[in-house]
Amino acid sequence: MTDPTTAPSGTERPDEGPNPGVAQISHGDVRELRGPLLVMGDVDDVGWDEFATVDFAGRERHGLVLEVDHDLVTLQVLEGTDAMAPGGVRVRFAGRPLRIPVGSGWLGRVCNGRGEPLDGGPPVTGDTTLPVSGWPLNPVYREPPQEPVLTGISVIDALTTLVRGQKLPIFSVPGLPHLTLATQIAAQATSGGTTFRVVFAAMGLTHADIAFVRDRLEERSAAGELVLLINAADDPVIERILTPRIALTIAENLAYTEGHDVLVIMSDMTSYAEAVREVSAARREIPARRGYPGYLYSDLASLYERCGRVRGQQGSVTIVPVLTMPAGDITHPVPDLTGYITEGQIVLSPEVAARGIYPPVDALSSLSRLMRSGAGAGRTREDHLDVAAQVLAALAHARQSAELAELVGAAALSETDRSYIAYRGLLEQGLLNQGHDDRRSLEDTLDRAWSALAALPRRELTMLSTEFLDRYLPSEPEAT
Amino acid sequence: MTGLPSGSDSSLAPLRDSMHAAARATAAEILDSAHTQAQALVDAAQLKAATILAAATADGEAAAQSESRMRSARVRRQAHEAVLTTRNALRLQLQGQVRESALALRTDERYPTLLDRLTERSRMLLGPDTTVTESPDGGVIAEAGSRRVDFSLPTLAAGTLDRMAPEVDGLWSR
C-alpha cells in the first residue's frame, strides 16, 4: 500500500522508465485483424493497458493492450487497422501504459486526439511524463469543491453557478448551439484572482466546427492559457478513447503541480461513448443498453472523477462535458449514466431556442448541486443564492400562468398572473438572452435579475429578505 | 299613399336637426377615434421600427466586432504557427544531421567494436539462437522467430533523439 502521507495528491509519481530492451523488440506474429483490433501471438511479458507502436509499410500507428491470454495479446489500434495486412505488421510494446509529457509546454498548442501537433510545431515535450489513465486519487485527500468559476454567461453564473472542482455537464440535442456555449465558456471563464487555464478536448467535430472553435479561442490560446485537443469527425474513432484522458492528464499536472485552476471542456462525450461502443462490439462483449457496454458507467466515472481539489495543493480541475442526447432522450445511456456521476446539469432546450434565446438553457431543468459552495456572501454576492431561488420560483409560477393564459386567455388572468408573464418576458430578454461574445460581470447579471423581479408585486417576493429588497430592488421595472 | 300632413315639415324640423347633429357628433367621434387609433398605430409602428433598427444596428455592430476579432485572431494564429513551423523545421534539420552523423559511424574505427556490442545486446534480448545480420544503414538487425530487434544506426539515433526531446526543445524555447 502507498503511504498516503508521502503522496498527498495521488497524481505525481517518479517517472517510471520502461523495462530496458522491451521497447526495442518488435513482434511480427499477427494472428487476426478485426475492426480496430489486432491480435498478436508469440508474445510474453506484456501487461494489460500497455502502450504499443505498430509499424507497417513505413508508417507508424499506436495501440493499447486490451487483453492478454497466454501468448496471445489483443491490441486496440487507435488509428484503426485500415490498409493493414497480417504479413507486414510489426508491433513494439512499450513495457508500460501510455505516458505523455506534461507541463506548460502544452499551453498555446493545438494537437490532435492523440496529442500530436496540428499547428505545424514540434511535438510537445516536458521534463516529466505521466500515464494518461491517471493515478487513483486518495479519497481522504479530496477537498470539497469551493469558490465559483465565473463564465460571464448570466444564466449559468446566476442560476447554476459552476464551482471550482465541480463536474457539471451540458445536456443538449443535435442542432442546438451547445458547442457555441461550450466555446464561450472556454473563452470567458475565470476564477477570482487565480491563474486560470482551459483544456478543450473536441471529439467528433466537423471541420467547420473546429474552425469556429479555433477562431473563438484564439485570444486565450495566444495568451498561453489554452490547450486544444481536436479529434475531427473524420479522424479515427478509436482515438477518441484517448482524447479526454490526455486532456485530463495535462489538466491534472497544470492544476496540482503548477497550481492553476483548470477548466476541462469535453465535447462531445456522446461521440466518445460511441468509440467505446465500437471497441466493445469488436471485442464481442455482451452489449447492454442500446449496444453500449455494461461498464460504460465505470468508464465515464474514470474520466469525470478526475476533477476536484486536493488537500495541500493550490489548483483545481473543473470539468464541463457536453453531451448530445440522441432524439432529445434524457434516458439515453450516456446522459443517464453521466447524470449519476456528475453534480448537476445544464439542460439546453429546443423550445427555448425557438423563442430566439441564446443560450437556450432550460433554467427550470438545470441545476448545479454544488452552487451553495460557490455562491453567496464572501464568494459572489450576499443576495446571490436568495435571488437565484426567487428567480427560479417566479419562473415556475410564470410558466403556470402562461399555461393558464393559453386556456382562458390573458385578459381573464389576475393582475398577479399577468405580472408573472411580464416578469418572464423581462427575465428572458434581460437576463437569459445574451450575445455570443457578451461577457457579463456577476454584478451586472444579478442586477438584471433584480430588474426582472421588479415586474412582480413586492408581496410576491417572499424568498427575499426585506433588507435585500430595500437594498437591491429597483423602484420601477426597467423596460428591456 | 298619402304624404305627411301639411305643416309636419316644420314640426319635424327640430327632430331632423337633432338627428343630424347627433349623426355629425357620432361621425366626428368616430373620426377622432380613427385619427387617434391611426396615430397610435403610427406611433407603435415607429416605435417598433426604431426598436428593430436599434436591434439591427446593435446586431450589425456586434457582428462587425466579432468579424474583426475573428480576423485578428486568424492573423495572430498564422503568426504563431509560423514560429512553430520554424521550430519544427529546425528540429527536423537537427534530426537529419544526427542521422547523417550516425551513418558516418560506419567509417569510424570503433565501428567493429560497436557491431560486436550490438550483436551481444541482441542475443541478450532475444536469446542465443538469434540470427544477426548487419543492416545496410549500419548497425545490426537481429531476428528470432517472429521477434526482431532493430539496432540499425538510424533507428538508434532516432530513439536517442526522442529520449532527449526536452533537452532538444530547449535549444529554441529557452
XYZ file of C-alpha atoms in Angstrom:
654
model
C 0.000 0.000 0.000
C 1.127 3.505 -0.690
C 1.820 5.677 2.264
C -0.806 8.392 1.939
C 1.340 10.897 3.783
C 4.041 10.767 1.159
C 1.772 11.103 -1.835
C -0.962 13.550 -0.935
C -2.038 14.410 -4.436
C -2.003 10.904 -5.731
C -1.211 12.354 -9.116
C 2.574 12.579 -9.158
C 4.912 9.620 -9.087
C 8.526 9.279 -10.113
C 8.951 8.873 -13.839
C 8.968 5.096 -14.155
C 11.040 4.041 -17.129
C 10.127 1.044 -19.246
C 11.821 -2.290 -18.861
C 15.110 -1.738 -20.765
C 15.127 -3.598 -24.029
C 11.421 -4.375 -24.090
C 10.630 -1.405 -26.303
C 13.329 -2.442 -28.766
C 11.835 -5.870 -29.575
C 9.231 -5.941 -32.308
C 6.766 -8.790 -32.807
C 5.513 -9.942 -36.187
C 3.192 -12.857 -35.452
C -0.158 -11.265 -36.401
C -2.968 -13.764 -35.833
C -6.009 -11.636 -36.637
C -7.169 -8.190 -37.722
C -10.718 -7.480 -36.567
C -12.167 -3.991 -36.823
C -9.942 -1.787 -34.675
C -8.417 -4.857 -33.004
C -5.121 -6.548 -33.754
C -4.425 -9.973 -32.236
C -0.748 -10.896 -31.833
C 0.719 -14.289 -30.992
C 4.022 -15.457 -29.544
C 4.180 -12.535 -27.142
C 5.124 -12.722 -23.489
C 5.816 -10.312 -20.674
C 3.155 -7.867 -21.872
C 0.636 -6.303 -19.486
C -2.904 -5.007 -19.731
C -3.216 -1.377 -20.921
C 0.369 -1.428 -22.174
C 1.128 1.023 -24.966
C 2.399 -0.276 -28.297
C 3.705 1.110 -31.560
C 2.525 -0.622 -34.731
C 4.852 -0.361 -37.753
C 3.658 -1.242 -41.226
C 4.564 -0.126 -44.721
C 6.869 2.558 -43.359
C 4.056 4.062 -41.286
C 3.555 4.160 -37.564
C 0.330 3.639 -35.653
C -0.358 3.243 -31.969
C -2.242 0.804 -29.808
C -3.249 -0.190 -26.305
C -3.352 -3.745 -24.947
C -6.908 -4.801 -24.164
C -6.457 -8.489 -23.386
C -3.660 -10.910 -22.598
C -4.325 -14.635 -22.882
C -1.207 -16.826 -22.553
C 0.923 -15.764 -25.537
C -1.982 -14.013 -27.304
C -2.349 -10.261 -26.978
C -5.284 -8.205 -28.259
C -4.498 -4.589 -29.108
C -6.859 -1.780 -29.996
C -5.215 0.245 -32.728
C -6.026 3.891 -32.138
C -5.829 4.891 -35.784
C -7.738 1.764 -36.891
C -6.424 -1.189 -38.875
C -7.331 0.087 -42.355
C -4.814 -0.929 -45.040
C -3.010 -3.316 -42.686
C -2.194 -6.848 -43.820
C -1.002 -9.524 -41.396
C 2.282 -10.099 -43.245
C 3.850 -6.678 -42.948
C 2.905 -5.576 -39.457
C 5.362 -5.361 -36.581
C 4.430 -4.324 -33.053
C 6.711 -2.863 -30.394
C 5.371 -2.947 -26.846
C 6.472 -0.064 -24.632
C 6.601 -2.055 -21.399
C 4.293 0.445 -19.681
C 0.962 2.236 -20.190
C 0.858 5.266 -22.453
C 2.549 8.233 -20.866
C 2.634 11.786 -22.163
C 4.988 14.624 -21.342
C 3.275 17.178 -19.125
C 3.884 20.793 -18.228
C 3.346 24.277 -19.542
C 4.668 23.282 -22.993
C 1.091 22.318 -23.844
C -0.251 25.828 -23.334
C -0.977 27.647 -26.580
C -0.710 24.415 -28.595
C -3.259 22.735 -30.870
C -2.935 18.952 -31.099
C -4.910 16.022 -32.402
C -6.770 13.479 -30.290
C -3.521 11.618 -29.526
C -1.651 14.769 -28.540
C 0.323 15.142 -31.778
C 0.736 18.713 -33.067
C -1.702 20.115 -35.619
C -0.281 23.629 -35.506
C 2.870 22.857 -37.500
C 5.053 22.909 -34.407
C 7.343 20.258 -32.935
C 5.904 17.583 -30.620
C 5.137 18.830 -27.126
C 7.863 17.933 -24.662
C 8.195 18.098 -20.906
C 10.624 17.078 -18.185
C 8.029 14.804 -16.604
C 5.793 12.177 -18.156
C 2.562 10.857 -16.643
C 0.329 7.907 -17.564
C -2.793 9.067 -19.383
C -5.014 6.778 -17.341
C -4.153 8.872 -14.264
C -3.377 7.794 -10.742
C -6.278 6.963 -8.450
C -6.680 9.878 -6.082
C -6.706 9.012 -2.397
C -10.282 9.959 -1.378
C -9.062 11.152 2.015
C -7.105 13.876 0.282
C -10.006 15.243 -1.702
C -11.247 18.696 -0.765
C -14.873 19.595 -1.479
C -15.309 21.963 -4.421
C -15.425 25.607 -3.390
C -15.382 29.103 -4.858
C -17.043 29.951 -8.160
C -15.780 29.693 -11.699
C -17.399 32.679 -13.402
C -18.271 32.157 -17.040
C -19.595 35.626 -17.855
C -22.800 33.921 -19.015
C -25.701 35.205 -16.928
C -27.914 32.130 -16.843
C -25.046 29.927 -15.657
C -23.443 32.352 -13.223
C -26.747 33.408 -11.681
C -28.757 30.204 -11.606
C -26.386 27.227 -11.979
C -23.096 28.556 -10.686
C -20.086 26.451 -11.663
C -17.789 25.702 -8.736
C -14.012 25.065 -8.746
C -13.518 21.308 -8.788
C -17.048 20.517 -9.909
C -18.185 18.385 -12.838
C -21.195 19.994 -14.497
C -22.343 18.592 -17.856
C -24.250 20.387 -20.616
C -27.090 18.215 -21.931
C -28.144 19.180 -25.423
C -29.781 17.826 -28.544
C -28.348 17.915 -32.057
C -28.914 21.275 -33.725
C -28.686 23.426 -30.605
C -25.748 25.788 -30.030
C -24.065 23.661 -27.337
C -20.672 23.979 -28.995
C -21.071 27.766 -29.180
C -21.919 27.777 -25.482
C -19.034 25.462 -24.557
C -16.658 27.624 -26.588
C -17.981 30.783 -24.965
C -17.435 29.241 -21.525
C -13.904 28.237 -22.545
C -13.190 31.738 -23.857
C -14.613 33.672 -20.907
C -14.309 31.574 -17.740
C -12.207 32.863 -14.859
C -11.844 32.199 -11.171
C -11.289 35.100 -8.805
C -7.711 36.230 -8.515
C -6.021 32.957 -9.501
C -4.400 31.851 -12.722
C -6.907 30.132 -14.940
C -6.202 27.639 -17.715
C -8.505 25.804 -20.109
C -8.087 22.415 -21.744
C -10.586 21.910 -24.567
C -10.999 18.334 -25.803
C -13.044 18.299 -29.010
C -14.264 14.886 -30.130
C -16.062 14.056 -33.364
C -16.345 17.692 -34.512
C -16.762 18.732 -38.136
C -14.052 20.855 -39.702
C -16.400 23.858 -39.796
C -16.964 23.486 -36.051
C -13.240 23.095 -35.460
C -12.547 26.315 -37.380
C -15.188 28.077 -35.265
C -13.697 26.782 -32.002
C -10.155 27.723 -33.030
C -11.178 31.239 -34.052
C -13.173 31.871 -30.910
C -10.489 30.579 -28.595
C -7.555 32.183 -30.354
C -7.298 35.024 -27.892
C -6.980 32.633 -24.967
C -4.604 30.424 -26.931
C -2.359 33.383 -27.818
C -2.288 34.325 -24.133
C -0.877 30.874 -23.333
C -3.947 29.885 -21.319
C -5.400 27.195 -23.556
C -4.656 23.663 -24.689
C -6.749 22.489 -27.634
C -7.044 18.778 -28.446
C -9.023 18.062 -31.589
C -10.390 14.770 -32.845
C -12.290 15.606 -36.035
C -15.362 13.726 -37.211
C -13.276 12.053 -39.933
C -10.377 11.183 -37.616
C -10.052 7.608 -36.367
C -12.922 6.918 -33.981
C -10.837 4.898 -31.541
C -8.560 7.887 -30.937
C -11.465 9.460 -29.085
C -10.962 6.967 -26.268
C -7.631 8.603 -25.594
C -8.531 12.274 -26.137
C -10.287 13.017 -22.813
C -7.644 11.029 -20.906
C -4.827 13.077 -22.417
C -6.774 16.273 -21.695
C -7.263 15.303 -18.054
C -3.631 14.251 -17.602
C -2.467 17.637 -18.884
C -5.062 19.356 -16.672
C -4.082 17.446 -13.519
C -0.471 18.458 -13.937
C -1.340 22.104 -14.604
C -3.610 22.096 -11.537
C -1.810 20.069 -8.894
C 1.806 20.718 -9.849
C 1.669 24.193 -11.315
C -1.174 25.485 -9.151
C -3.604 26.723 -11.808
C -7.374 26.481 -11.752
C -8.056 24.366 -14.815
C -11.310 24.010 -16.707
C -11.589 20.942 -18.926
C -14.287 21.078 -21.592
C -15.040 17.784 -23.316
C -17.313 17.966 -26.339
C -18.972 15.746 -27.396
C -18.995 12.870 -24.871
C -21.628 11.022 -26.890
C -19.009 10.693 -29.657
C -16.588 9.343 -27.051
C -19.145 6.783 -25.839
C -19.701 5.678 -29.430
C -15.982 4.911 -29.721
C -16.204 2.836 -26.525
C -19.184 1.003 -28.051
C -17.284 0.329 -31.263
C -14.377 -1.292 -29.422
C -16.765 -3.247 -27.233
C -18.611 -4.572 -30.280
C -15.321 -5.568 -31.935
C -14.384 -7.475 -28.756
C -17.725 -9.274 -28.990
C -18.691 -8.250 -25.483
C -22.270 -8.722 -24.377
C -23.989 -5.420 -25.141
C -26.054 -3.643 -22.520
C -28.484 -0.785 -23.158
C -28.501 0.393 -26.799
C -25.389 -1.613 -27.556
C -23.156 0.262 -25.127
C -21.019 -1.963 -22.910
C -22.130 -2.702 -19.350
C -19.035 -0.941 -17.999
C -19.911 2.415 -19.601
C -20.767 3.809 -16.171
C -17.378 2.987 -14.665
C -15.626 4.091 -17.840
C -17.304 7.516 -17.708
C -16.651 7.721 -13.964
C -12.939 7.074 -14.577
C -12.963 10.352 -16.538
C -15.393 12.528 -14.614
C -13.954 11.597 -11.222
C -10.596 13.057 -12.164
C -11.902 16.526 -11.365
C -11.685 18.140 -7.956
C -9.387 19.786 -5.473
C -6.647 18.152 -3.460
C -5.611 18.933 0.085
C -2.397 20.921 0.244
C -2.474 21.826 -3.450
C -3.436 25.195 -4.880
C -5.111 24.296 -8.151
C -8.325 22.602 -9.162
C -9.729 20.658 -12.095
C -13.280 21.554 -13.125
C -14.962 19.507 -15.839
C -17.720 20.598 -18.221
C -18.608 17.670 -20.503
C -21.011 18.338 -23.360
C -23.434 15.584 -24.357
C -25.861 15.499 -27.211
C -28.858 13.346 -26.400
C -29.970 11.405 -29.478
C -33.593 12.375 -30.218
C -33.533 14.518 -27.082
C -33.825 11.389 -24.947
C -32.544 12.174 -21.463
C -32.864 8.476 -20.562
C -30.300 7.575 -23.254
C -27.434 5.681 -21.541
C -24.821 8.423 -21.988
C -26.739 11.328 -20.338
C -28.380 8.903 -17.913
C -25.091 7.473 -16.611
C -23.433 10.881 -16.730
C -26.224 12.235 -14.558
C -25.432 9.626 -11.888
C -21.816 10.742 -11.659
C -21.887 14.493 -12.154
C -23.029 17.203 -9.787
C -25.991 18.674 -11.644
C -26.614 19.522 -15.279
C -27.194 22.443 -17.632
C -30.023 21.446 -19.980
C -30.467 23.122 -23.356
C -33.978 23.117 -24.746
C -35.248 23.386 -28.344
C -38.350 25.245 -27.071
C -36.210 27.962 -25.501
C -34.057 28.140 -28.641
C -37.236 28.518 -30.733
C -38.056 31.688 -28.768
C -34.768 33.161 -30.024
C -32.970 32.951 -26.689
C -29.239 32.236 -26.537
C -28.001 30.314 -24.662
C -31.174 28.204 -24.796
C -30.829 26.949 -21.232
C -33.954 25.478 -19.678
C -33.397 27.125 -16.305
C -36.050 25.034 -14.541
C -34.465 21.738 -15.634
C -30.922 22.870 -14.888
C -29.175 22.564 -11.572
C -25.748 22.978 -10.029
C -25.769 20.771 -6.942
C -22.677 22.464 -5.529
C -23.889 26.021 -6.095
C -24.084 26.657 -2.352
C -20.340 26.025 -2.102
C -19.565 28.593 -4.754
C -22.103 31.368 -4.339
C -23.329 33.728 -1.668
C -21.701 36.044 0.859
C -17.907 36.003 0.706
C -17.930 34.111 -2.599
C -20.072 36.022 -5.088
C -22.604 38.461 -3.563
C -24.664 38.236 -0.398
C -28.008 38.162 -2.233
C -26.962 35.670 -4.934
C -28.483 32.446 -3.549
C -31.756 34.093 -2.498
C -32.106 35.896 -5.825
C -31.454 32.665 -7.735
C -34.091 30.846 -5.679
C -36.598 33.668 -6.184
C -35.909 33.896 -9.938
C -36.494 30.152 -10.363
C -39.597 30.069 -8.156
C -41.089 33.012 -10.040
C -40.176 31.422 -13.361
C -42.018 28.241 -12.348
C -45.061 30.347 -11.395
C -44.793 32.268 -14.691
C -44.828 29.008 -16.617
C -48.077 28.015 -14.870
C -49.569 31.435 -15.559
C -48.647 31.180 -19.238
C -50.295 27.749 -19.460
C -53.398 29.180 -17.798
C -53.408 32.094 -20.258
C -53.427 29.637 -23.143
C -56.614 28.089 -21.727
C -58.607 31.110 -20.606
C -56.922 33.998 -22.395
C -54.555 36.568 -20.923
C -57.395 39.014 -20.260
C -59.025 36.579 -17.834
C -55.893 36.271 -15.693
C -55.479 38.036 -12.413
C -53.253 41.094 -12.204
C -50.675 38.988 -10.355
C -50.602 36.263 -13.013
C -50.202 38.903 -15.707
C -47.277 40.366 -13.784
C -45.639 36.909 -13.738
C -45.990 36.654 -17.515
C -44.472 40.120 -17.872
C -41.695 39.038 -15.494
C -40.875 36.032 -17.690
C -40.535 38.254 -20.764
C -38.242 40.646 -18.899
C -36.191 37.792 -17.475
C -35.765 36.084 -20.830
C -34.764 39.237 -22.659
C -32.857 40.931 -19.857
C -31.065 38.067 -18.134
C -31.294 34.778 -20.020
C -30.708 36.099 -23.538
C -27.140 37.064 -24.227
C -24.791 37.683 -27.145
C -22.227 35.085 -28.245
C -19.391 37.465 -27.366
C -21.092 39.117 -24.422
C -19.181 38.710 -21.163
C -21.255 39.921 -18.230
C -19.903 40.664 -14.786
C -21.616 38.991 -11.877
C -22.804 42.384 -10.595
C -24.446 43.090 -13.958
C -26.023 39.630 -14.015
C -27.541 39.936 -10.551
C -28.758 43.480 -11.251
C -30.521 42.181 -14.347
C -32.198 39.511 -12.236
C -33.389 42.196 -9.817
C -34.720 44.306 -12.717
C -36.853 41.402 -13.892
C -38.064 40.664 -10.359
C -39.198 44.284 -10.074
C -42.028 43.436 -12.500
C -43.630 41.377 -9.735
C -45.611 42.832 -6.859
C -43.353 43.161 -3.844
C -45.611 40.857 -1.822
C -44.753 38.021 -4.254
C -41.014 38.222 -3.496
C -41.270 36.004 -0.441
C -37.831 34.439 -0.748
C -36.012 37.715 -0.392
C -35.422 39.465 2.906
C -36.691 42.997 3.439
C -33.093 44.101 3.779
C -32.198 42.754 0.332
C -35.419 44.153 -1.181
C -34.657 47.601 0.173
C -31.075 47.442 -0.996
C -31.347 45.903 -4.459
C -34.925 46.053 -5.794
C -35.281 48.826 -8.421
C -38.260 51.086 -7.779
C -39.575 50.791 -11.343
C -39.296 47.764 -13.589
C -36.913 48.559 -16.417
C -38.210 48.069 -19.925
C -35.892 45.865 -21.933
C -100.055 56.661 -50.334
C -100.560 59.968 -48.739
C -97.841 62.360 -47.747
C -97.348 63.897 -44.384
C -99.919 66.385 -43.383
C -99.110 69.947 -44.230
C -97.159 71.651 -41.512
C -95.466 68.471 -40.392
C -92.224 69.539 -42.057
C -91.854 72.433 -39.775
C -92.901 70.289 -36.812
C -90.284 67.658 -37.637
C -87.532 70.168 -38.283
C -86.225 70.156 -34.697
C -86.162 66.351 -34.727
C -84.369 66.337 -38.054
C -81.835 68.870 -36.833
C -81.320 66.940 -33.655
C -80.749 63.698 -35.598
C -78.356 65.496 -37.944
C -76.439 66.913 -35.046
C -76.265 63.532 -33.338
C -75.080 61.904 -36.555
C -72.447 64.580 -37.069
C -71.302 64.256 -33.463
C -71.063 60.460 -33.821
C -69.212 60.844 -37.118
C -66.845 63.325 -35.517
C -66.295 60.947 -32.617
C -65.635 58.068 -34.999
C -63.314 60.263 -36.997
C -61.496 61.384 -33.851
C -61.242 57.824 -32.662
C -59.979 56.746 -36.068
C -57.408 59.562 -36.007
C -56.363 58.551 -32.501
C -56.148 54.890 -33.465
C -54.261 55.731 -36.615
C -51.873 57.924 -34.659
C -51.424 55.169 -32.060
C -50.729 52.672 -34.840
C -48.261 55.028 -36.459
C -46.588 55.690 -33.080
C -46.424 51.971 -32.309
C -45.102 51.241 -35.783
C -42.498 53.973 -35.431
C -41.512 52.658 -32.011
C -41.272 49.136 -33.368
C -39.295 50.349 -36.362
C -36.953 52.238 -34.043
C -36.561 49.118 -31.872
C -35.896 46.933 -34.920
C -33.448 49.499 -36.232
C -31.675 49.689 -32.878
C -31.551 45.898 -32.617
C -30.309 45.600 -36.197
C -27.672 48.265 -35.561
C -26.594 46.511 -32.381
C -26.525 43.154 -34.197
C -24.563 44.694 -37.036
C -22.080 46.294 -34.679
C -21.728 43.045 -32.735
C -21.274 41.086 -35.963
C -18.691 43.568 -37.215
C -16.818 43.455 -33.917
C -16.988 39.680 -33.934
C -15.722 39.545 -37.515
C -12.950 41.963 -36.688
C -11.931 39.842 -33.682
C -12.047 36.710 -35.844
C -9.787 38.273 -38.469
C -7.389 39.493 -35.847
C -7.416 36.009 -34.259
C -6.623 34.359 -37.592
C -3.712 36.703 -38.237
C -2.323 36.081 -34.757
C -2.712 32.347 -35.272
C -0.864 32.487 -38.587
C 1.986 34.355 -36.901
C 2.118 31.834 -34.053
C 2.030 28.939 -36.492
C 4.884 30.476 -38.467
C 7.022 30.457 -35.297
C 6.058 26.845 -34.514
C 6.696 25.720 -38.087
C 10.148 27.257 -37.993
C 10.882 25.451 -34.740
C 9.761 22.194 -36.262
C 11.884 22.791 -39.359
C 14.890 23.296 -37.075
C 14.040 20.090 -35.240
C 13.795 18.149 -38.493
C 17.079 19.678 -39.632
C 18.708 18.546 -36.405
C 17.180 15.096 -36.859
C 18.702 14.880 -40.360
C 22.110 15.948 -39.068
C 22.004 13.396 -36.252
C 21.085 10.676 -38.754
C 23.959 11.693 -41.026
C 26.344 11.647 -38.077
C 25.077 8.208 -37.081
C 25.582 6.868 -40.614
C 29.109 8.273 -40.584
C 29.912 5.951 -37.685
C 30.234 3.162 -40.277
C 33.626 4.515 -41.220
C 34.716 5.067 -37.639
C 37.493 2.844 -36.394
C 35.378 1.876 -33.402
C 32.559 0.579 -35.639
C 33.534 -3.163 -35.436
C 33.503 -2.925 -31.630
C 30.085 -1.265 -31.816
C 28.765 -4.094 -34.018
C 30.065 -6.674 -31.531
C 28.365 -4.926 -28.663
C 25.089 -4.573 -30.564
C 25.214 -8.266 -31.502
C 25.846 -9.195 -27.887
C 22.954 -6.993 -26.776
C 20.645 -8.557 -29.404
C 21.441 -12.075 -28.212
C 20.840 -10.975 -24.641
C 17.362 -9.737 -25.596
C 16.284 -12.496 -27.982
C 18.316 -15.497 -26.853
C 21.311 -17.441 -28.151
C 19.541 -18.767 -31.298
C 19.176 -15.295 -32.713
C 20.128 -14.630 -36.326
C 22.054 -11.382 -36.500
C 22.691 -9.591 -39.801
C 24.332 -6.264 -40.476
C 21.923 -3.548 -41.566
C 22.677 -1.766 -44.865
C 22.448 1.513 -42.884
C 24.966 0.286 -40.345
C 24.313 -1.474 -37.068
C 22.541 -4.840 -36.854
C 19.098 -6.415 -37.282
C 18.504 -9.458 -35.090
C 15.686 -11.978 -35.527
C 14.453 -14.937 -33.523
C 11.191 -16.471 -34.768
C 8.603 -13.707 -35.037
C 10.668 -11.342 -32.902
C 13.057 -8.781 -34.184
C 15.358 -6.167 -32.766
C 16.293 -3.221 -34.954
C 19.674 -1.914 -33.878
C 20.377 -0.133 -37.148
C 22.230 3.153 -36.704
C 19.397 5.471 -37.933
C 16.905 3.758 -35.593
C 19.259 4.058 -32.636
C 19.911 7.715 -33.460
C 16.193 8.489 -33.765
C 15.452 6.721 -30.468
C 18.192 8.647 -28.686
C 16.926 11.944 -30.059
C 13.381 11.082 -28.904
C 14.602 10.381 -25.394
C 16.420 13.734 -25.364
C 13.321 15.636 -26.560
C 13.071 18.080 -23.608
C 16.759 18.928 -23.922
C 16.458 19.372 -27.694
C 13.353 21.523 -27.269
C 15.372 23.816 -25.014
C 17.590 24.754 -27.952
C 14.956 27.184 -29.238
C 12.394 27.613 -26.489
C 14.558 28.762 -23.566
